[in-house]
PDB file of C-alpha atoms in Angstrom:
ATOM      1  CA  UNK I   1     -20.084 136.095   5.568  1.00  0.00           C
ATOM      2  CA  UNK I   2     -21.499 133.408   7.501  1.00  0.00           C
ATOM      3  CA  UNK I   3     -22.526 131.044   4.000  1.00  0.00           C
ATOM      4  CA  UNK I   4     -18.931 131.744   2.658  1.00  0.00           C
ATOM      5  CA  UNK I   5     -18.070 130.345   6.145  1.00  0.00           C
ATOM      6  CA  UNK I   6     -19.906 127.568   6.142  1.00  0.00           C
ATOM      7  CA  UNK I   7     -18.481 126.646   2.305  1.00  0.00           C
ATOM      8  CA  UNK I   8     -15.188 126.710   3.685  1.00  0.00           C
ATOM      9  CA  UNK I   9     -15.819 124.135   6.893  1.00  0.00           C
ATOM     10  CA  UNK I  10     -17.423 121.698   4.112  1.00  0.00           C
ATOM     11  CA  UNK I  11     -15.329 121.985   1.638  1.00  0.00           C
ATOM     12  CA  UNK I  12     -12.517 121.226   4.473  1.00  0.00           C
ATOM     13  CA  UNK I  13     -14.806 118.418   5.761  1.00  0.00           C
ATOM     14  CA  UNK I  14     -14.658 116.936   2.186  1.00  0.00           C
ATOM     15  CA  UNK I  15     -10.737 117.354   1.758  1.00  0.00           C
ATOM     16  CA  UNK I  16     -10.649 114.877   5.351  1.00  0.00           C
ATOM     17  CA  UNK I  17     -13.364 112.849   4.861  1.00  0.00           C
ATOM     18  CA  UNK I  18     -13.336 111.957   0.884  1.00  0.00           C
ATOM     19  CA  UNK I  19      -9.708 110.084   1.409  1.00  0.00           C
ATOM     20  CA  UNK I  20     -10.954 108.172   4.753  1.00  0.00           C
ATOM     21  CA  UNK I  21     -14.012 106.694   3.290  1.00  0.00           C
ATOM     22  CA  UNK I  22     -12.661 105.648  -0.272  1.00  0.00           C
ATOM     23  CA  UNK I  23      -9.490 104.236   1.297  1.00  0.00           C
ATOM     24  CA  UNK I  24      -6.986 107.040  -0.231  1.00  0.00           C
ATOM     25  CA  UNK I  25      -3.716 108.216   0.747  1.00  0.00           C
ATOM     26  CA  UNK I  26      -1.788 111.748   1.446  1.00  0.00           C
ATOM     27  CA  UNK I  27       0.851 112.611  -0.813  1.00  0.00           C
ATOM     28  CA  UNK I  28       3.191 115.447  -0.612  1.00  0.00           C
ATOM     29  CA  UNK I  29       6.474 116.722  -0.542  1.00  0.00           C
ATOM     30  CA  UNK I  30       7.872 118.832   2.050  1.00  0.00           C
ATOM     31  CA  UNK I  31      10.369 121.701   2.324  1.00  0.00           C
ATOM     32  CA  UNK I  32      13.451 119.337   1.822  1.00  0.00           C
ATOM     33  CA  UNK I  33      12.149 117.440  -0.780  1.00  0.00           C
ATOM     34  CA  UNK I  34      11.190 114.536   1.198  1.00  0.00           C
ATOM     35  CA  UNK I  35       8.354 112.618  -0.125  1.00  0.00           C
ATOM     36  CA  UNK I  36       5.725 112.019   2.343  1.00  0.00           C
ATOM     37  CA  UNK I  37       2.004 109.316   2.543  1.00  0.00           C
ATOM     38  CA  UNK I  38      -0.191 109.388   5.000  1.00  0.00           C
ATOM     39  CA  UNK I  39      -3.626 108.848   5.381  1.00  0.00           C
ATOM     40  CA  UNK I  40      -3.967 112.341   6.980  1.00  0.00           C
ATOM     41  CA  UNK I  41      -3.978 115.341   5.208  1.00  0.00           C
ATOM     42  CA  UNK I  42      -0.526 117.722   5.043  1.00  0.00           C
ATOM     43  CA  UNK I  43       0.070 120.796   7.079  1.00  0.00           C
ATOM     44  CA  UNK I  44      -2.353 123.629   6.014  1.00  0.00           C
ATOM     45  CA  UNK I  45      -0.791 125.749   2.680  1.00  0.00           C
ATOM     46  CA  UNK I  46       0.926 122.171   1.572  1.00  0.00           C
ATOM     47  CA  UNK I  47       0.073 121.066  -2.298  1.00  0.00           C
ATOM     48  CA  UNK I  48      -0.511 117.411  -1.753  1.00  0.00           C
ATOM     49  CA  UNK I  49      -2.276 114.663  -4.053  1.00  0.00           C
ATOM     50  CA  UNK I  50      -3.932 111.901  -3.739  1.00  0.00           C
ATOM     51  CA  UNK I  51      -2.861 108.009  -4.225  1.00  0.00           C
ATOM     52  CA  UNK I  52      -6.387 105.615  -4.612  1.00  0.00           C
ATOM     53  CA  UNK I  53      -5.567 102.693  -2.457  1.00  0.00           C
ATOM     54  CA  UNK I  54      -5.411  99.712  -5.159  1.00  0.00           C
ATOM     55  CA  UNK I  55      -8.861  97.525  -5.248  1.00  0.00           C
ATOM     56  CA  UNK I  56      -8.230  94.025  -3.743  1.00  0.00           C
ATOM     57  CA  UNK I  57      -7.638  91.585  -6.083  1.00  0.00           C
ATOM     58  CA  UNK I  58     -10.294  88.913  -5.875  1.00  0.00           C
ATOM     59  CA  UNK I  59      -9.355  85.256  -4.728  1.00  0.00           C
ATOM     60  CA  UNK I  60      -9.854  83.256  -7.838  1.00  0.00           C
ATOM     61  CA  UNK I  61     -13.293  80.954  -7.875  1.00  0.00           C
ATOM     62  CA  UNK I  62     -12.450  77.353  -5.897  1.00  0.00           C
ATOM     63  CA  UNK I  63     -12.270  74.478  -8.713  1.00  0.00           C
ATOM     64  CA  UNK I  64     -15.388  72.562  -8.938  1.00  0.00           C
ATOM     65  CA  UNK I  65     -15.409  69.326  -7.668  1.00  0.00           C
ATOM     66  CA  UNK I  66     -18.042  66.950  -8.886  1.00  0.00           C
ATOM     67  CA  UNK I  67     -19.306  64.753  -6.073  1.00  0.00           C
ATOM     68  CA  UNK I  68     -17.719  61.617  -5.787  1.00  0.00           C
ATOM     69  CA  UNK I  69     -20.421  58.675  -7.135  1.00  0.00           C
ATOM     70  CA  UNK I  70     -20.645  56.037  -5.151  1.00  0.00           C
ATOM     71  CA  UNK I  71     -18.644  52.928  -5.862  1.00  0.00           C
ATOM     72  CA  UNK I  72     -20.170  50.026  -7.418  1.00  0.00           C
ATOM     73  CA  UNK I  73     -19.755  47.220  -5.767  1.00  0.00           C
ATOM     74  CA  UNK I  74     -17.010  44.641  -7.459  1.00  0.00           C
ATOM     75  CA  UNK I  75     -18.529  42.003  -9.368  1.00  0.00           C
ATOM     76  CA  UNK I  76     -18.719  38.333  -7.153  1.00  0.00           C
ATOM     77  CA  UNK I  77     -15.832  35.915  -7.922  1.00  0.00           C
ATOM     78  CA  UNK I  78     -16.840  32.517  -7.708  1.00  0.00           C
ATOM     79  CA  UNK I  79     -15.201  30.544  -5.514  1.00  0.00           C
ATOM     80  CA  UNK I  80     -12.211  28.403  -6.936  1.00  0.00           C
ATOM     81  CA  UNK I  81     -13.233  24.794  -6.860  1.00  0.00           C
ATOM     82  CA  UNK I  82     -10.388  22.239  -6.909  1.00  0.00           C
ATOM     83  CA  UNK I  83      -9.646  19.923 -10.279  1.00  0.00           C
ATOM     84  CA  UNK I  84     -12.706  16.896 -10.298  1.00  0.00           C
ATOM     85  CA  UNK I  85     -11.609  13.621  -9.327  1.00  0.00           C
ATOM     86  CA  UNK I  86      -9.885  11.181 -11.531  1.00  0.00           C
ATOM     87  CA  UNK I  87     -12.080   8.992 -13.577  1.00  0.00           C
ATOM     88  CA  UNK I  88      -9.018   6.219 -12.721  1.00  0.00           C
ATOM     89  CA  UNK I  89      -8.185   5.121  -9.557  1.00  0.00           C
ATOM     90  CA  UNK I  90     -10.801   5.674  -7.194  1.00  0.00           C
ATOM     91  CA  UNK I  91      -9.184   3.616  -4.014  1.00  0.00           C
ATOM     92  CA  UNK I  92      -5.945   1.344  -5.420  1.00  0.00           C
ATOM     93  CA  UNK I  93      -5.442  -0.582  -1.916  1.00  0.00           C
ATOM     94  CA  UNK I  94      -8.832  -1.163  -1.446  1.00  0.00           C
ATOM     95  CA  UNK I  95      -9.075  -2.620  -5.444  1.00  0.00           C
ATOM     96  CA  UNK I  96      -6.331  -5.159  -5.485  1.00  0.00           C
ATOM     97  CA  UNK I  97      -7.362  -6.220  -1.836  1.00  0.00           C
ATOM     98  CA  UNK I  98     -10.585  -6.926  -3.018  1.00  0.00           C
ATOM     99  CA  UNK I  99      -9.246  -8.392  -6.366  1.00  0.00           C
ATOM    100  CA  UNK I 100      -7.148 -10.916  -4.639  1.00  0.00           C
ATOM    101  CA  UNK I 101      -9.620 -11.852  -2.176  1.00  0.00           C
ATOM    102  CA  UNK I 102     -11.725 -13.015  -4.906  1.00  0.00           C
ATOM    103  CA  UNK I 103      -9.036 -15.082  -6.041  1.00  0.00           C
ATOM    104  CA  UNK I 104      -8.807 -16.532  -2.936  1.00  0.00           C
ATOM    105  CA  UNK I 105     -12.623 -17.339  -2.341  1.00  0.00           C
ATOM    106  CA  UNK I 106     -12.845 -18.805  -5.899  1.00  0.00           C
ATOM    107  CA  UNK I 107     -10.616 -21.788  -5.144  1.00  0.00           C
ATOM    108  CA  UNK I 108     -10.916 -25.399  -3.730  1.00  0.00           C
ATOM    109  CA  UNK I 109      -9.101 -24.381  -0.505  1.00  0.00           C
ATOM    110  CA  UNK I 110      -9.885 -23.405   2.955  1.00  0.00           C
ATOM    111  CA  UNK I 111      -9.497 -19.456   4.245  1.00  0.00           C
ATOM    112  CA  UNK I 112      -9.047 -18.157   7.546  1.00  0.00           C
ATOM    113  CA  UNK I 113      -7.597 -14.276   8.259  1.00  0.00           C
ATOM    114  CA  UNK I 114      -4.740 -14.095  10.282  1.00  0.00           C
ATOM    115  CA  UNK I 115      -4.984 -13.232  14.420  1.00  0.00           C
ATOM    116  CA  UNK I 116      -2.589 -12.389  16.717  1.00  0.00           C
ATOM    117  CA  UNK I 117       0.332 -14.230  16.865  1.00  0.00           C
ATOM    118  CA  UNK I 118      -0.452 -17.784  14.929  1.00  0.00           C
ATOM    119  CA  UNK I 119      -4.408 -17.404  15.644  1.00  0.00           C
ATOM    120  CA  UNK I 120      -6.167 -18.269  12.326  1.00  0.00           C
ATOM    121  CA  UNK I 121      -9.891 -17.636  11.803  1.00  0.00           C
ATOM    122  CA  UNK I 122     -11.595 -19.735   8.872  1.00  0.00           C
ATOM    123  CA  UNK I 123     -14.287 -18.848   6.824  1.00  0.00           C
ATOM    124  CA  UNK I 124     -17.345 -21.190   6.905  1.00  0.00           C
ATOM    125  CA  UNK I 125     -18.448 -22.365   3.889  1.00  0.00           C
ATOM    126  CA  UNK I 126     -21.968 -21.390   4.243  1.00  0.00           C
ATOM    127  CA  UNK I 127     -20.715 -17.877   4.735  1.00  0.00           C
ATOM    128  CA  UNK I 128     -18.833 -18.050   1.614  1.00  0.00           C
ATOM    129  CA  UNK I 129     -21.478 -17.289  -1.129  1.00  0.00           C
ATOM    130  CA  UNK I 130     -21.718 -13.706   1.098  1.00  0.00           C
ATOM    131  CA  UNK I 131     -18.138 -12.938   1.658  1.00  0.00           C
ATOM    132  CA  UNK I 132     -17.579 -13.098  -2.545  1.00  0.00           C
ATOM    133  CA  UNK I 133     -20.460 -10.867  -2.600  1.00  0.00           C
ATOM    134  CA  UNK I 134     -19.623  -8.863  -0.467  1.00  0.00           C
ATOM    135  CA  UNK I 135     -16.044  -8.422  -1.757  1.00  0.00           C
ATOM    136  CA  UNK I 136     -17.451  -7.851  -5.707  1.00  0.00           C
ATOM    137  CA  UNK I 137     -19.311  -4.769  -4.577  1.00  0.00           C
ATOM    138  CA  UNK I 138     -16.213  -3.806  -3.125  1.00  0.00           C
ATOM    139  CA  UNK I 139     -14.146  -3.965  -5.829  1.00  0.00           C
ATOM    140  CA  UNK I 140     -17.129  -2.233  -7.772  1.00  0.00           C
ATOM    141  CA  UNK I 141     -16.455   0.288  -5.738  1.00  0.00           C
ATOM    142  CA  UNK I 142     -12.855   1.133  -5.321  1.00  0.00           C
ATOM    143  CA  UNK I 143     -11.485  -0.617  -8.620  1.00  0.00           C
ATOM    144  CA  UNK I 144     -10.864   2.477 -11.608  1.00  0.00           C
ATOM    145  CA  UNK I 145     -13.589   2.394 -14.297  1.00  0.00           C
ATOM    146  CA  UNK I 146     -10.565   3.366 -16.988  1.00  0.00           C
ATOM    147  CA  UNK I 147      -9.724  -0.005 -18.888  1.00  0.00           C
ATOM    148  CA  UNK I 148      -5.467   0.345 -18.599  1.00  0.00           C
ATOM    149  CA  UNK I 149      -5.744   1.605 -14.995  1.00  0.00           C
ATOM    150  CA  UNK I 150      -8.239  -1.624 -14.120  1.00  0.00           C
ATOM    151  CA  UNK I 151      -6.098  -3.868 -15.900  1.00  0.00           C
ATOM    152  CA  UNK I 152      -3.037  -2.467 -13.939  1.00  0.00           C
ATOM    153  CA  UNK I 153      -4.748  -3.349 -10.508  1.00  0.00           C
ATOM    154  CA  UNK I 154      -5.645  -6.675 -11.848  1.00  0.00           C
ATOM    155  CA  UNK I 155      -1.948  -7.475 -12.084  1.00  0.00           C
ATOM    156  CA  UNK I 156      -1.089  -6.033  -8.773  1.00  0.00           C
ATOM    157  CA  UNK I 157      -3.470  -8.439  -7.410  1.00  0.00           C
ATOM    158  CA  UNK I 158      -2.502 -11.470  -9.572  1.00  0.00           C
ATOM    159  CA  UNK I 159       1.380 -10.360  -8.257  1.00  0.00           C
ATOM    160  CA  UNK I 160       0.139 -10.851  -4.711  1.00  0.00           C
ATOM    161  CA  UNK I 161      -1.940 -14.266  -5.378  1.00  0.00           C
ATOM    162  CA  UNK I 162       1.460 -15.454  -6.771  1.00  0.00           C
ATOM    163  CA  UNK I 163       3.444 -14.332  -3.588  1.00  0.00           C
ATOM    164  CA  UNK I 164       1.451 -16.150  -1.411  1.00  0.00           C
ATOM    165  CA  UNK I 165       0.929 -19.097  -3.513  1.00  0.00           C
ATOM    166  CA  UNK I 166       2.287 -22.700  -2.655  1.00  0.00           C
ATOM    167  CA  UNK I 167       5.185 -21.980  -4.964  1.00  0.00           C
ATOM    168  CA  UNK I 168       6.313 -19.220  -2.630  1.00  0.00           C
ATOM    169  CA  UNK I 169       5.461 -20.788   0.123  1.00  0.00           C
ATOM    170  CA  UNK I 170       7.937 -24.076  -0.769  1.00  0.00           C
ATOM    171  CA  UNK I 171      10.390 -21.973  -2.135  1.00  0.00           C
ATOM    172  CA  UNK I 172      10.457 -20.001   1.117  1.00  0.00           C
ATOM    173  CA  UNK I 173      10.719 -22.976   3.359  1.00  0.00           C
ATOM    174  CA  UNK I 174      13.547 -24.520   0.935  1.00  0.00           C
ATOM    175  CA  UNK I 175      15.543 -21.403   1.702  1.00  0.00           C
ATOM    176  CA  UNK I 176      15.557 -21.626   5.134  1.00  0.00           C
ATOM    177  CA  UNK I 177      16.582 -25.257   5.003  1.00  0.00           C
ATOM    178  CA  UNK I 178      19.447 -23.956   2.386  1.00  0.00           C
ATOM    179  CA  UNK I 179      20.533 -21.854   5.737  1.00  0.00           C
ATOM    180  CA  UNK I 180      20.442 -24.138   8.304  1.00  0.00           C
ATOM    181  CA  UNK I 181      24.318 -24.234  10.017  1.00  0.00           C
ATOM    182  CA  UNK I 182      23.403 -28.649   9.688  1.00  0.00           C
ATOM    183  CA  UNK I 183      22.543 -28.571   5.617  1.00  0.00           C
ATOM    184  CA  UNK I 184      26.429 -27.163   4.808  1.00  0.00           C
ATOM    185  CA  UNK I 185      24.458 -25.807   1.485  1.00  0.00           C
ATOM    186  CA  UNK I 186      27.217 -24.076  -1.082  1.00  0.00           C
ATOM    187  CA  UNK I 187      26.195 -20.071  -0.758  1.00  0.00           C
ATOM    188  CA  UNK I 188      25.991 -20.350  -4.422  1.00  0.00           C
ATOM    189  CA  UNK I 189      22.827 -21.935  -3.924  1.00  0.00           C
ATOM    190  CA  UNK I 190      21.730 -19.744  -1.391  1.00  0.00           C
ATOM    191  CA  UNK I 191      21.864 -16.693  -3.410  1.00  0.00           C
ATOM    192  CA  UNK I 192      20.412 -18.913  -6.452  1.00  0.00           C
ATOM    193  CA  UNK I 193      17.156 -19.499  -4.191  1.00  0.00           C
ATOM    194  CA  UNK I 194      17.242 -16.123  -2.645  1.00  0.00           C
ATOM    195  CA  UNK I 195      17.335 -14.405  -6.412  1.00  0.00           C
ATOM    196  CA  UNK I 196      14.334 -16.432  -7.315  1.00  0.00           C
ATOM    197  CA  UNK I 197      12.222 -15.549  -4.604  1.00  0.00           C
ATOM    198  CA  UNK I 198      12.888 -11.763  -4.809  1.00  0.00           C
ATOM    199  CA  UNK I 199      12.238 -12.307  -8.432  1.00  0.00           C
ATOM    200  CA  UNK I 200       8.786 -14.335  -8.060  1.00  0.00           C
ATOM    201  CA  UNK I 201       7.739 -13.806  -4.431  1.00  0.00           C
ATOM    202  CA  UNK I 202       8.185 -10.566  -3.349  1.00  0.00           C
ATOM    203  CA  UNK I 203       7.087  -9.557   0.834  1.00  0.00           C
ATOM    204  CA  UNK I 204       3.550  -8.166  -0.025  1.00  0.00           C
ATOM    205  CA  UNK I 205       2.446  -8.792   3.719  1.00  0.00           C
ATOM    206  CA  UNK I 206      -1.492  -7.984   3.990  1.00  0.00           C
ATOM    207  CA  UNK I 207      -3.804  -7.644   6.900  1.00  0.00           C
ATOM    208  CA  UNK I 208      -7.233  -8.075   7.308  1.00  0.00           C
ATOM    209  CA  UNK I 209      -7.480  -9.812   4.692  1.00  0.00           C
ATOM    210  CA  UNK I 210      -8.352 -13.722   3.529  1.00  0.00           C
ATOM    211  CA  UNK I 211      -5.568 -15.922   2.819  1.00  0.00           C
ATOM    212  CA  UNK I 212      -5.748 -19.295   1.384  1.00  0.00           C
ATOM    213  CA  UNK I 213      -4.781 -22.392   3.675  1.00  0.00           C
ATOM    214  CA  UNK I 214      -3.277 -24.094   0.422  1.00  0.00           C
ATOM    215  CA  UNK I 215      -2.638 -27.610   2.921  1.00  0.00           C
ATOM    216  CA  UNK I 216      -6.439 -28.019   3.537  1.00  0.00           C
ATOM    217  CA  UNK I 217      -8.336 -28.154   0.231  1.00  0.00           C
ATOM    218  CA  UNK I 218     -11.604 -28.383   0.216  1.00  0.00           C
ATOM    219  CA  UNK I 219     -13.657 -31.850  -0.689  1.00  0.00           C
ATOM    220  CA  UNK I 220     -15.342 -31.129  -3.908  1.00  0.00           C
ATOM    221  CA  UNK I 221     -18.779 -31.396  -3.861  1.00  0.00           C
TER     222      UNK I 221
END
């Protein structure tokens, strides 16, 4: 009596415990046809099944991501250089300057270079030989090394030779005597004068520079 007992209590133990530990649920139907779960077991005499809870689904696998390799550093871009110089003109000022200073030296004439206000300083002629020299590595330096370009500068500097030649200088001083209130000169030959002079001796004022004194010449030796 006492086994038979004992059979019962675990076979009851079994019918409580089985559904706790695998997760299970109750299921029955009572008296009124209602349809009941629960995770504890019906009243005592009640048919009643059981419903396995449903296995978790398992999260899918994270997508592999490859390490990221390290970036390669970008390859060096050389440093933009601006376009080479000209092979022309190299200094065009500094050229004809020197170009008609030559002219100047070469002749039978005194020099001087202007001062302020009617000062004139003259060149000595021992210090003449040095001055040309001086002014031929000049022009070596600034004149352009391209044939047309040289030649161009050589005609700038002929252009201002001719400006400040005795020509211009006369035909200057004739105009102003043209426009004197006392001379009563027909405009017709005013404008006649000035048309020549704009023409042949055009204002190419320089500084600095050595300008011929073309009412001293100088005794030939």
């Amino acid at each position: 009596m006492g086994a038979c007992r004992r059979r019962g209590l675990l076979a009851l133990a079994m019918v409580v415990l089985v559904p706790a530990l695998t997760g299970a649920t109750y299921k029955w139907v009572d008296a009124r046809g209602q349809v009941h779960f629960s995770d504890t077991p019906p009243p005592p005499g009640t048919a009643y099944g059981l419903v396995a809870a449903p296995h978790p689904v398992p999260a899918p696998p994270e997508p592999f991501v490859a390490p990221a390799a390290a970036a390669e550093p970008a390859p060096a871009v050389p440093a933009q250089r601006g376009p080479p110089p000209a092979h022309g003109t190299r200094d065009d000022t500094r050229c004809v300057d020197a170009l008609f200073q030559l002219q100047v030296l070469q002749g039978d004439w005194k020099v001087y270079m202007a001062g302020p206000g009617d000062e004139r300083k003259y060149l000595d002629d021992r210090d003449r030989p040095a001055e040309i020299e001086r002014l031929a590595s000049e022009r070596d330096a600034a004149c352009s090394d391209d044939p047309r370009e040289l030649a161009a500068q050589q005609g700038r500097a002929g252009e201002l030779f001719q400006a400040m030649s005795p020509d211009c200088l006369e035909a200057r001083e004739k105009l102003r005597n043209l426009q004197r209130p006392t001379a009563k000169s027909a405009p017709s030959d005013i404008e006649k004068q000035q048309a020549w002079i704009a023409a042949q001796c055009p204002d190419m004022h320089r500084d600095g520079v050595w300008l011929a004194d073309w009412r001293y010449p100088e005794r030939k030796r």
